[in-house]
């Protein structure tokens, strides 16, 4: 079977922005309103832990009101804070709780408890936070301290989550905090904090934040559609014959759209068909995607760091490109919700793709016709890997799924409906 992608769809709101907006709303003075709040377990985790810390919420459908506390006035939770499987919630929350009123314990599920946390715990200790990990992982205890100290922090790993946690701690410090990273990562936190009245500026690879002496202002946000979710559809519409897809209200933040830059260099056909909205914290607009033949390329370390969540889907696209594509510096994929290097190779090789590792790089040769395996290999529960398997199956001509794995339904519950709406027989 051969498919095409046809239609227009507004995808769920951006989860990365939503986490940050909920947390900033929690410490602002007044009511923060968020429209197009996405469903999903990670967002609910953020809401639940903030509620356990004393924050009040009112939600009607996808509209959320956050009743801000006007500062870091946390209530002592009655039980450990369960972070479930949300790495974003965890790393950002550690910064919010860098100077807690009492000892707080944070826990996670088996997958989250295997992910590295010293990359955020270490910088927070430099600022004076009393934080104890379990051999570098969750569970984590944070103890009260008298105050935090502004400092200069140099990150060796490119991580917007770590940077954001440090910036949240910096709001509570006694002097300026600076964060310098190896590349310019997603800047959602800086944008939202500035909109809320924080003194935060970026100079090259360094972000500077001043202590907050007055409460932050509440936010009014219409969330752009999530680019990482859109990547699934962007790659499919690029690969499947005669496809034409429109994605309205899509996040066009240049720190998120590196995948488009790479695919465009490979020959992808993308066009913004209306003027991007500039009256919001995040630029957004309608992206049109058409099917196009691709050529191989080299994805350098900076691009890999900025498109880390989209690299498995980019690998799928590379299997259909002419020549050998090299994706450099893929090591960070090992410490996501699962080992995404191994899982990506397992899925693509099961369908007949030619992908192999060379040190910290992927070498992918194409174009290669993909086949439907008799049995898909077992992989660890990971929503992005499950979506990669679905996308690979569609490129190979497998039937359109009528249900999706629970791990996907938690993250993108609308996927089954969207598949039925957009994927058509050709």
PDB file of N, CA and C in Angstrom, residues 108-202:
ATOM      1  N   UNK A 108      10.780   9.281  40.743  1.00  0.00           N
ATOM      2  CA  UNK A 108      10.361   9.071  39.359  1.00  0.00           C
ATOM      3  C   UNK A 108      10.126   7.607  39.084  1.00  0.00           C
ATOM      4  N   UNK A 109       9.597   7.322  37.880  1.00  0.00           N
ATOM      5  CA  UNK A 109       9.406   5.919  37.521  1.00  0.00           C
ATOM      6  C   UNK A 109      10.744   5.298  37.132  1.00  0.00           C
ATOM      7  N   UNK A 110      10.709   4.040  36.735  1.00  0.00           N
ATOM      8  CA  UNK A 110      11.953   3.316  36.450  1.00  0.00           C
ATOM      9  C   UNK A 110      12.751   3.996  35.347  1.00  0.00           C
ATOM     10  N   UNK A 111      12.070   4.449  34.296  1.00  0.00           N
ATOM     11  CA  UNK A 111      12.767   5.080  33.178  1.00  0.00           C
ATOM     12  C   UNK A 111      13.398   6.400  33.598  1.00  0.00           C
ATOM     13  N   UNK A 112      12.622   7.259  34.248  1.00  0.00           N
ATOM     14  CA  UNK A 112      13.154   8.560  34.661  1.00  0.00           C
ATOM     15  C   UNK A 112      14.274   8.392  35.683  1.00  0.00           C
ATOM     16  N   UNK A 113      14.159   7.381  36.541  1.00  0.00           N
ATOM     17  CA  UNK A 113      15.173   7.168  37.576  1.00  0.00           C
ATOM     18  C   UNK A 113      16.498   6.690  37.010  1.00  0.00           C
ATOM     19  N   UNK A 114      16.528   6.333  35.738  1.00  0.00           N
ATOM     20  CA  UNK A 114      17.783   5.935  35.090  1.00  0.00           C
ATOM     21  C   UNK A 114      18.439   7.098  34.360  1.00  0.00           C
ATOM     22  N   UNK A 115      17.782   8.242  34.317  1.00  0.00           N
ATOM     23  CA  UNK A 115      18.314   9.377  33.549  1.00  0.00           C
ATOM     24  C   UNK A 115      19.233  10.234  34.420  1.00  0.00           C
ATOM     25  N   UNK A 116      20.262  10.836  33.827  1.00  0.00           N
ATOM     26  CA  UNK A 116      21.257  11.572  34.618  1.00  0.00           C
ATOM     27  C   UNK A 116      20.706  12.875  35.175  1.00  0.00           C
ATOM     28  N   UNK A 117      20.940  13.126  36.463  1.00  0.00           N
ATOM     29  CA  UNK A 117      20.470  14.343  37.122  1.00  0.00           C
ATOM     30  C   UNK A 117      21.589  15.196  37.703  1.00  0.00           C
ATOM     31  N   UNK A 118      22.821  14.681  37.687  1.00  0.00           N
ATOM     32  CA  UNK A 118      23.927  15.503  38.187  1.00  0.00           C
ATOM     33  C   UNK A 118      24.183  16.710  37.288  1.00  0.00           C
ATOM     34  N   UNK A 119      23.774  16.629  36.034  1.00  0.00           N
ATOM     35  CA  UNK A 119      23.998  17.754  35.131  1.00  0.00           C
ATOM     36  C   UNK A 119      23.233  19.002  35.564  1.00  0.00           C
ATOM     37  N   UNK A 120      22.140  18.842  36.342  1.00  0.00           N
ATOM     38  CA  UNK A 120      21.446  19.984  36.930  1.00  0.00           C
ATOM     39  C   UNK A 120      21.783  20.116  38.406  1.00  0.00           C
ATOM     40  N   UNK A 121      21.954  18.993  39.105  1.00  0.00           N
ATOM     41  CA  UNK A 121      22.260  19.058  40.544  1.00  0.00           C
ATOM     42  C   UNK A 121      23.604  19.731  40.796  1.00  0.00           C
ATOM     43  N   UNK A 122      24.597  19.453  39.960  1.00  0.00           N
ATOM     44  CA  UNK A 122      25.918  20.038  40.150  1.00  0.00           C
ATOM     45  C   UNK A 122      25.909  21.561  40.085  1.00  0.00           C
ATOM     46  N   UNK A 123      25.363  22.166  39.019  1.00  0.00           N
ATOM     47  CA  UNK A 123      25.288  23.626  38.969  1.00  0.00           C
ATOM     48  C   UNK A 123      24.488  24.230  40.116  1.00  0.00           C
ATOM     49  N   UNK A 124      23.409  23.573  40.545  1.00  0.00           N
ATOM     50  CA  UNK A 124      22.627  24.105  41.660  1.00  0.00           C
ATOM     51  C   UNK A 124      23.445  24.092  42.948  1.00  0.00           C
ATOM     52  N   UNK A 125      24.288  23.073  43.126  1.00  0.00           N
ATOM     53  CA  UNK A 125      25.169  23.062  44.299  1.00  0.00           C
ATOM     54  C   UNK A 125      26.137  24.249  44.270  1.00  0.00           C
ATOM     55  N   UNK A 126      26.600  24.606  43.070  1.00  0.00           N
ATOM     56  CA  UNK A 126      27.485  25.767  42.959  1.00  0.00           C
ATOM     57  C   UNK A 126      26.796  27.034  43.459  1.00  0.00           C
ATOM     58  N   UNK A 127      25.470  27.073  43.348  1.00  0.00           N
ATOM     59  CA  UNK A 127      24.704  28.246  43.780  1.00  0.00           C
ATOM     60  C   UNK A 127      24.322  28.173  45.259  1.00  0.00           C
ATOM     61  N   UNK A 128      24.624  27.041  45.900  1.00  0.00           N
ATOM     62  CA  UNK A 128      24.329  26.909  47.318  1.00  0.00           C
ATOM     63  C   UNK A 128      23.196  25.984  47.659  1.00  0.00           C
ATOM     64  N   UNK A 129      22.561  25.372  46.676  1.00  0.00           N
ATOM     65  CA  UNK A 129      21.472  24.436  46.946  1.00  0.00           C
ATOM     66  C   UNK A 129      22.019  23.188  47.639  1.00  0.00           C
ATOM     67  N   UNK A 130      21.306  22.727  48.650  1.00  0.00           N
ATOM     68  CA  UNK A 130      21.646  21.478  49.327  1.00  0.00           C
ATOM     69  C   UNK A 130      20.820  20.366  48.688  1.00  0.00           C
ATOM     70  N   UNK A 131      21.428  19.662  47.760  1.00  0.00           N
ATOM     71  CA  UNK A 131      20.697  18.681  46.958  1.00  0.00           C
ATOM     72  C   UNK A 131      21.479  17.380  46.936  1.00  0.00           C
ATOM     73  N   UNK A 132      20.775  16.273  47.172  1.00  0.00           N
ATOM     74  CA  UNK A 132      21.414  14.959  47.225  1.00  0.00           C
ATOM     75  C   UNK A 132      20.720  14.033  46.239  1.00  0.00           C
ATOM     76  N   UNK A 133      21.465  13.562  45.249  1.00  0.00           N
ATOM     77  CA  UNK A 133      20.927  12.588  44.308  1.00  0.00           C
ATOM     78  C   UNK A 133      21.226  11.174  44.799  1.00  0.00           C
ATOM     79  N   UNK A 134      20.654  10.203  44.151  1.00  0.00           N
ATOM     80  CA  UNK A 134      20.940   8.799  44.439  1.00  0.00           C
ATOM     81  C   UNK A 134      21.876   8.289  43.350  1.00  0.00           C
ATOM     82  N   UNK A 135      23.178   8.390  43.616  1.00  0.00           N
ATOM     83  CA  UNK A 135      24.199   8.001  42.643  1.00  0.00           C
ATOM     84  C   UNK A 135      23.967   8.704  41.302  1.00  0.00           C
ATOM     85  N   UNK A 136      23.612   9.996  41.395  1.00  0.00           N
ATOM     86  CA  UNK A 136      23.427  10.790  40.188  1.00  0.00           C
ATOM     87  C   UNK A 136      22.041  10.723  39.584  1.00  0.00           C
ATOM     88  N   UNK A 137      21.118  10.067  40.273  1.00  0.00           N
ATOM     89  CA  UNK A 137      19.780   9.861  39.715  1.00  0.00           C
ATOM     90  C   UNK A 137      18.725  10.185  40.772  1.00  0.00           C
ATOM     91  N   UNK A 138      17.446  10.094  40.356  1.00  0.00           N
ATOM     92  CA  UNK A 138      16.358  10.093  41.318  1.00  0.00           C
ATOM     93  C   UNK A 138      16.404   8.787  42.107  1.00  0.00           C
ATOM     94  N   UNK A 139      15.843   8.781  43.332  1.00  0.00           N
ATOM     95  CA  UNK A 139      15.235   9.872  44.106  1.00  0.00           C
ATOM     96  C   UNK A 139      16.248  10.955  44.498  1.00  0.00           C
ATOM     97  N   UNK A 140      15.724  12.176  44.676  1.00  0.00           N
ATOM     98  CA  UNK A 140      16.526  13.336  45.024  1.00  0.00           C
ATOM     99  C   UNK A 140      15.906  14.020  46.229  1.00  0.00           C
ATOM    100  N   UNK A 141      16.753  14.428  47.167  1.00  0.00           N
ATOM    101  CA  UNK A 141      16.313  15.241  48.298  1.00  0.00           C
ATOM    102  C   UNK A 141      16.892  16.646  48.170  1.00  0.00           C
ATOM    103  N   UNK A 142      16.039  17.650  48.415  1.00  0.00           N
ATOM    104  CA  UNK A 142      16.480  19.038  48.454  1.00  0.00           C
ATOM    105  C   UNK A 142      16.198  19.565  49.858  1.00  0.00           C
ATOM    106  N   UNK A 143      17.218  20.156  50.481  1.00  0.00           N
ATOM    107  CA  UNK A 143      17.105  20.628  51.856  1.00  0.00           C
ATOM    108  C   UNK A 143      17.077  22.159  51.906  1.00  0.00           C
ATOM    109  N   UNK A 144      16.470  22.727  52.944  1.00  0.00           N
ATOM    110  CA  UNK A 144      16.415  24.190  53.066  1.00  0.00           C
ATOM    111  C   UNK A 144      17.807  24.798  53.165  1.00  0.00           C
ATOM    112  N   UNK A 145      17.948  25.993  52.601  1.00  0.00           N
ATOM    113  CA  UNK A 145      19.176  26.784  52.741  1.00  0.00           C
ATOM    114  C   UNK A 145      18.782  28.229  53.016  1.00  0.00           C
ATOM    115  N   UNK A 146      19.726  28.974  53.584  1.00  0.00           N
ATOM    116  CA  UNK A 146      19.420  30.368  53.923  1.00  0.00           C
ATOM    117  C   UNK A 146      19.260  31.220  52.677  1.00  0.00           C
ATOM    118  N   UNK A 147      20.132  31.038  51.704  1.00  0.00           N
ATOM    119  CA  UNK A 147      20.029  31.810  50.468  1.00  0.00           C
ATOM    120  C   UNK A 147      20.873  31.155  49.377  1.00  0.00           C
ATOM    121  N   UNK A 148      20.650  31.600  48.144  1.00  0.00           N
ATOM    122  CA  UNK A 148      21.405  31.126  46.986  1.00  0.00           C
ATOM    123  C   UNK A 148      22.331  32.235  46.503  1.00  0.00           C
ATOM    124  N   UNK A 149      23.432  31.850  45.881  1.00  0.00           N
ATOM    125  CA  UNK A 149      24.420  32.808  45.417  1.00  0.00           C
ATOM    126  C   UNK A 149      24.473  32.798  43.892  1.00  0.00           C
ATOM    127  N   UNK A 150      24.460  33.989  43.313  1.00  0.00           N
ATOM    128  CA  UNK A 150      24.670  34.081  41.880  1.00  0.00           C
ATOM    129  C   UNK A 150      26.068  33.618  41.526  1.00  0.00           C
ATOM    130  N   UNK A 151      26.211  32.939  40.407  1.00  0.00           N
ATOM    131  CA  UNK A 151      27.525  32.445  40.005  1.00  0.00           C
ATOM    132  C   UNK A 151      27.580  32.330  38.497  1.00  0.00           C
ATOM    133  N   UNK A 152      28.754  31.994  37.987  1.00  0.00           N
ATOM    134  CA  UNK A 152      28.962  31.812  36.552  1.00  0.00           C
ATOM    135  C   UNK A 152      29.059  30.312  36.286  1.00  0.00           C
ATOM    136  N   UNK A 153      28.130  29.789  35.511  1.00  0.00           N
ATOM    137  CA  UNK A 153      28.039  28.349  35.282  1.00  0.00           C
ATOM    138  C   UNK A 153      28.314  28.054  33.813  1.00  0.00           C
ATOM    139  N   UNK A 154      29.220  27.125  33.573  1.00  0.00           N
ATOM    140  CA  UNK A 154      29.564  26.698  32.215  1.00  0.00           C
ATOM    141  C   UNK A 154      29.087  25.251  32.043  1.00  0.00           C
ATOM    142  N   UNK A 155      28.182  25.045  31.112  1.00  0.00           N
ATOM    143  CA  UNK A 155      27.641  23.713  30.852  1.00  0.00           C
ATOM    144  C   UNK A 155      28.463  23.021  29.767  1.00  0.00           C
ATOM    145  N   UNK A 156      28.742  21.754  29.982  1.00  0.00           N
ATOM    146  CA  UNK A 156      29.449  20.965  28.968  1.00  0.00           C
ATOM    147  C   UNK A 156      28.479  20.193  28.081  1.00  0.00           C
ATOM    148  N   UNK A 157      27.225  20.043  28.540  1.00  0.00           N
ATOM    149  CA  UNK A 157      26.200  19.348  27.771  1.00  0.00           C
ATOM    150  C   UNK A 157      25.162  20.370  27.330  1.00  0.00           C
ATOM    151  N   UNK A 158      24.785  20.329  26.067  1.00  0.00           N
ATOM    152  CA  UNK A 158      23.762  21.244  25.562  1.00  0.00           C
ATOM    153  C   UNK A 158      22.394  20.777  26.049  1.00  0.00           C
ATOM    154  N   UNK A 159      21.784  21.526  26.957  1.00  0.00           N
ATOM    155  CA  UNK A 159      20.499  21.125  27.526  1.00  0.00           C
ATOM    156  C   UNK A 159      19.688  22.352  27.893  1.00  0.00           C
ATOM    157  N   UNK A 160      18.583  22.568  27.186  1.00  0.00           N
ATOM    158  CA  UNK A 160      17.692  23.673  27.522  1.00  0.00           C
ATOM    159  C   UNK A 160      17.027  23.441  28.873  1.00  0.00           C
ATOM    160  N   UNK A 161      16.803  22.178  29.229  1.00  0.00           N
ATOM    161  CA  UNK A 161      16.180  21.886  30.522  1.00  0.00           C
ATOM    162  C   UNK A 161      17.097  22.288  31.663  1.00  0.00           C
ATOM    163  N   UNK A 162      18.378  21.942  31.570  1.00  0.00           N
ATOM    164  CA  UNK A 162      19.329  22.309  32.620  1.00  0.00           C
ATOM    165  C   UNK A 162      19.463  23.823  32.693  1.00  0.00           C
ATOM    166  N   UNK A 163      19.619  24.463  31.545  1.00  0.00           N
ATOM    167  CA  UNK A 163      19.714  25.923  31.516  1.00  0.00           C
ATOM    168  C   UNK A 163      18.492  26.555  32.182  1.00  0.00           C
ATOM    169  N   UNK A 164      17.318  26.037  31.894  1.00  0.00           N
ATOM    170  CA  UNK A 164      16.092  26.605  32.456  1.00  0.00           C
ATOM    171  C   UNK A 164      16.039  26.445  33.969  1.00  0.00           C
ATOM    172  N   UNK A 165      16.430  25.260  34.463  1.00  0.00           N
ATOM    173  CA  UNK A 165      16.456  25.055  35.906  1.00  0.00           C
ATOM    174  C   UNK A 165      17.381  26.042  36.597  1.00  0.00           C
ATOM    175  N   UNK A 166      18.537  26.310  35.991  1.00  0.00           N
ATOM    176  CA  UNK A 166      19.484  27.268  36.566  1.00  0.00           C
ATOM    177  C   UNK A 166      18.891  28.674  36.556  1.00  0.00           C
ATOM    178  N   UNK A 167      18.211  29.042  35.475  1.00  0.00           N
ATOM    179  CA  UNK A 167      17.598  30.373  35.414  1.00  0.00           C
ATOM    180  C   UNK A 167      16.527  30.540  36.482  1.00  0.00           C
ATOM    181  N   UNK A 168      15.732  29.498  36.732  1.00  0.00           N
ATOM    182  CA  UNK A 168      14.729  29.578  37.796  1.00  0.00           C
ATOM    183  C   UNK A 168      15.414  29.763  39.155  1.00  0.00           C
ATOM    184  N   UNK A 169      16.516  29.052  39.374  1.00  0.00           N
ATOM    185  CA  UNK A 169      17.259  29.245  40.620  1.00  0.00           C
ATOM    186  C   UNK A 169      17.851  30.644  40.683  1.00  0.00           C
ATOM    187  N   UNK A 170      18.306  31.147  39.526  1.00  0.00           N
ATOM    188  CA  UNK A 170      18.900  32.471  39.485  1.00  0.00           C
ATOM    189  C   UNK A 170      17.956  33.581  39.911  1.00  0.00           C
ATOM    190  N   UNK A 171      16.668  33.392  39.690  1.00  0.00           N
ATOM    191  CA  UNK A 171      15.684  34.374  40.159  1.00  0.00           C
ATOM    192  C   UNK A 171      15.736  34.520  41.679  1.00  0.00           C
ATOM    193  N   UNK A 172      16.185  33.465  42.379  1.00  0.00           N
ATOM    194  CA  UNK A 172      16.185  33.441  43.840  1.00  0.00           C
ATOM    195  C   UNK A 172      17.558  33.748  44.439  1.00  0.00           C
ATOM    196  N   UNK A 173      18.555  34.028  43.599  1.00  0.00           N
ATOM    197  CA  UNK A 173      19.921  34.222  44.079  1.00  0.00           C
ATOM    198  C   UNK A 173      20.127  35.648  44.577  1.00  0.00           C
ATOM    199  N   UNK A 174      21.311  35.881  45.151  1.00  0.00           N
ATOM    200  CA  UNK A 174      21.606  37.199  45.720  1.00  0.00           C
ATOM    201  C   UNK A 174      22.349  38.108  44.749  1.00  0.00           C
ATOM    202  N   UNK A 175      22.685  37.603  43.568  1.00  0.00           N
ATOM    203  CA  UNK A 175      23.374  38.417  42.564  1.00  0.00           C
ATOM    204  C   UNK A 175      23.190  37.758  41.202  1.00  0.00           C
ATOM    205  N   UNK A 176      23.766  38.351  40.191  1.00  0.00           N
ATOM    206  CA  UNK A 176      23.580  37.866  38.826  1.00  0.00           C
ATOM    207  C   UNK A 176      24.068  36.427  38.660  1.00  0.00           C
ATOM    208  N   UNK A 177      23.298  35.648  37.911  1.00  0.00           N
ATOM    209  CA  UNK A 177      23.689  34.296  37.517  1.00  0.00           C
ATOM    210  C   UNK A 177      23.868  34.270  36.010  1.00  0.00           C
ATOM    211  N   UNK A 178      24.927  33.650  35.532  1.00  0.00           N
ATOM    212  CA  UNK A 178      25.128  33.483  34.095  1.00  0.00           C
ATOM    213  C   UNK A 178      25.254  31.996  33.770  1.00  0.00           C
ATOM    214  N   UNK A 179      24.719  31.627  32.610  1.00  0.00           N
ATOM    215  CA  UNK A 179      24.801  30.251  32.118  1.00  0.00           C
ATOM    216  C   UNK A 179      25.374  30.298  30.711  1.00  0.00           C
ATOM    217  N   UNK A 180      26.482  29.592  30.499  1.00  0.00           N
ATOM    218  CA  UNK A 180      27.095  29.508  29.177  1.00  0.00           C
ATOM    219  C   UNK A 180      27.106  28.048  28.750  1.00  0.00           C
ATOM    220  N   UNK A 181      26.590  27.781  27.551  1.00  0.00           N
ATOM    221  CA  UNK A 181      26.536  26.415  27.047  1.00  0.00           C
ATOM    222  C   UNK A 181      27.350  26.257  25.786  1.00  0.00           C
ATOM    223  N   UNK A 182      27.500  25.016  25.325  1.00  0.00           N
ATOM    224  CA  UNK A 182      28.290  24.768  24.112  1.00  0.00           C
ATOM    225  C   UNK A 182      27.604  25.229  22.836  1.00  0.00           C
ATOM    226  N   UNK A 183      26.255  25.276  22.843  1.00  0.00           N
ATOM    227  CA  UNK A 183      25.486  25.789  21.699  1.00  0.00           C
ATOM    228  C   UNK A 183      24.298  26.560  22.248  1.00  0.00           C
ATOM    229  N   UNK A 184      23.666  27.343  21.366  1.00  0.00           N
ATOM    230  CA  UNK A 184      22.459  28.068  21.749  1.00  0.00           C
ATOM    231  C   UNK A 184      21.277  27.109  21.682  1.00  0.00           C
ATOM    232  N   UNK A 185      20.724  26.745  22.834  1.00  0.00           N
ATOM    233  CA  UNK A 185      19.622  25.792  22.901  1.00  0.00           C
ATOM    234  C   UNK A 185      18.280  26.522  22.953  1.00  0.00           C
ATOM    235  N   UNK A 186      17.193  25.761  23.009  1.00  0.00           N
ATOM    236  CA  UNK A 186      15.848  26.321  23.032  1.00  0.00           C
ATOM    237  C   UNK A 186      15.740  27.450  24.056  1.00  0.00           C
ATOM    238  N   UNK A 187      15.105  28.524  23.644  1.00  0.00           N
ATOM    239  CA  UNK A 187      15.073  29.719  24.494  1.00  0.00           C
ATOM    240  C   UNK A 187      13.685  30.044  25.027  1.00  0.00           C
ATOM    241  N   UNK A 188      12.824  29.022  25.171  1.00  0.00           N
ATOM    242  CA  UNK A 188      11.466  29.274  25.657  1.00  0.00           C
ATOM    243  C   UNK A 188      11.465  29.936  27.030  1.00  0.00           C
ATOM    244  N   UNK A 189      12.324  29.466  27.919  1.00  0.00           N
ATOM    245  CA  UNK A 189      12.339  30.009  29.281  1.00  0.00           C
ATOM    246  C   UNK A 189      12.723  31.481  29.275  1.00  0.00           C
ATOM    247  N   UNK A 190      13.762  31.832  28.507  1.00  0.00           N
ATOM    248  CA  UNK A 190      14.177  33.225  28.443  1.00  0.00           C
ATOM    249  C   UNK A 190      13.056  34.109  27.902  1.00  0.00           C
ATOM    250  N   UNK A 191      12.387  33.651  26.865  1.00  0.00           N
ATOM    251  CA  UNK A 191      11.312  34.444  26.263  1.00  0.00           C
ATOM    252  C   UNK A 191      10.175  34.661  27.263  1.00  0.00           C
ATOM    253  N   UNK A 192       9.756  33.590  27.936  1.00  0.00           N
ATOM    254  CA  UNK A 192       8.630  33.701  28.857  1.00  0.00           C
ATOM    255  C   UNK A 192       8.998  34.516  30.090  1.00  0.00           C
ATOM    256  N   UNK A 193      10.201  34.314  30.614  1.00  0.00           N
ATOM    257  CA  UNK A 193      10.622  35.099  31.770  1.00  0.00           C
ATOM    258  C   UNK A 193      10.682  36.591  31.425  1.00  0.00           C
ATOM    259  N   UNK A 194      11.198  36.923  30.254  1.00  0.00           N
ATOM    260  CA  UNK A 194      11.246  38.324  29.846  1.00  0.00           C
ATOM    261  C   UNK A 194       9.847  38.903  29.716  1.00  0.00           C
ATOM    262  N   UNK A 195       8.932  38.114  29.153  1.00  0.00           N
ATOM    263  CA  UNK A 195       7.549  38.579  29.013  1.00  0.00           C
ATOM    264  C   UNK A 195       6.912  38.805  30.384  1.00  0.00           C
ATOM    265  N   UNK A 196       7.338  38.023  31.386  1.00  0.00           N
ATOM    266  CA  UNK A 196       6.797  38.157  32.739  1.00  0.00           C
ATOM    267  C   UNK A 196       7.513  39.237  33.557  1.00  0.00           C
ATOM    268  N   UNK A 197       8.505  39.900  32.963  1.00  0.00           N
ATOM    269  CA  UNK A 197       9.147  41.010  33.651  1.00  0.00           C
ATOM    270  C   UNK A 197      10.493  40.720  34.250  1.00  0.00           C
ATOM    271  N   UNK A 198      11.044  39.534  34.039  1.00  0.00           N
ATOM    272  CA  UNK A 198      12.374  39.218  34.580  1.00  0.00           C
ATOM    273  C   UNK A 198      13.453  39.932  33.770  1.00  0.00           C
ATOM    274  N   UNK A 199      14.558  40.217  34.418  1.00  0.00           N
ATOM    275  CA  UNK A 199      15.708  40.832  33.765  1.00  0.00           C
ATOM    276  C   UNK A 199      16.624  39.721  33.277  1.00  0.00           C
ATOM    277  N   UNK A 200      16.383  39.267  32.061  1.00  0.00           N
ATOM    278  CA  UNK A 200      17.137  38.155  31.497  1.00  0.00           C
ATOM    279  C   UNK A 200      17.533  38.534  30.079  1.00  0.00           C
ATOM    280  N   UNK A 201      18.808  38.352  29.749  1.00  0.00           N
ATOM    281  CA  UNK A 201      19.317  38.706  28.425  1.00  0.00           C
ATOM    282  C   UNK A 201      20.260  37.617  27.952  1.00  0.00           C
ATOM    283  N   UNK A 202      20.349  37.480  26.635  1.00  0.00           N
ATOM    284  CA  UNK A 202      21.293  36.536  26.036  1.00  0.00           C
ATOM    285  C   UNK A 202      22.354  37.310  25.273  1.00  0.00           C
TER     286      UNK A 202
END
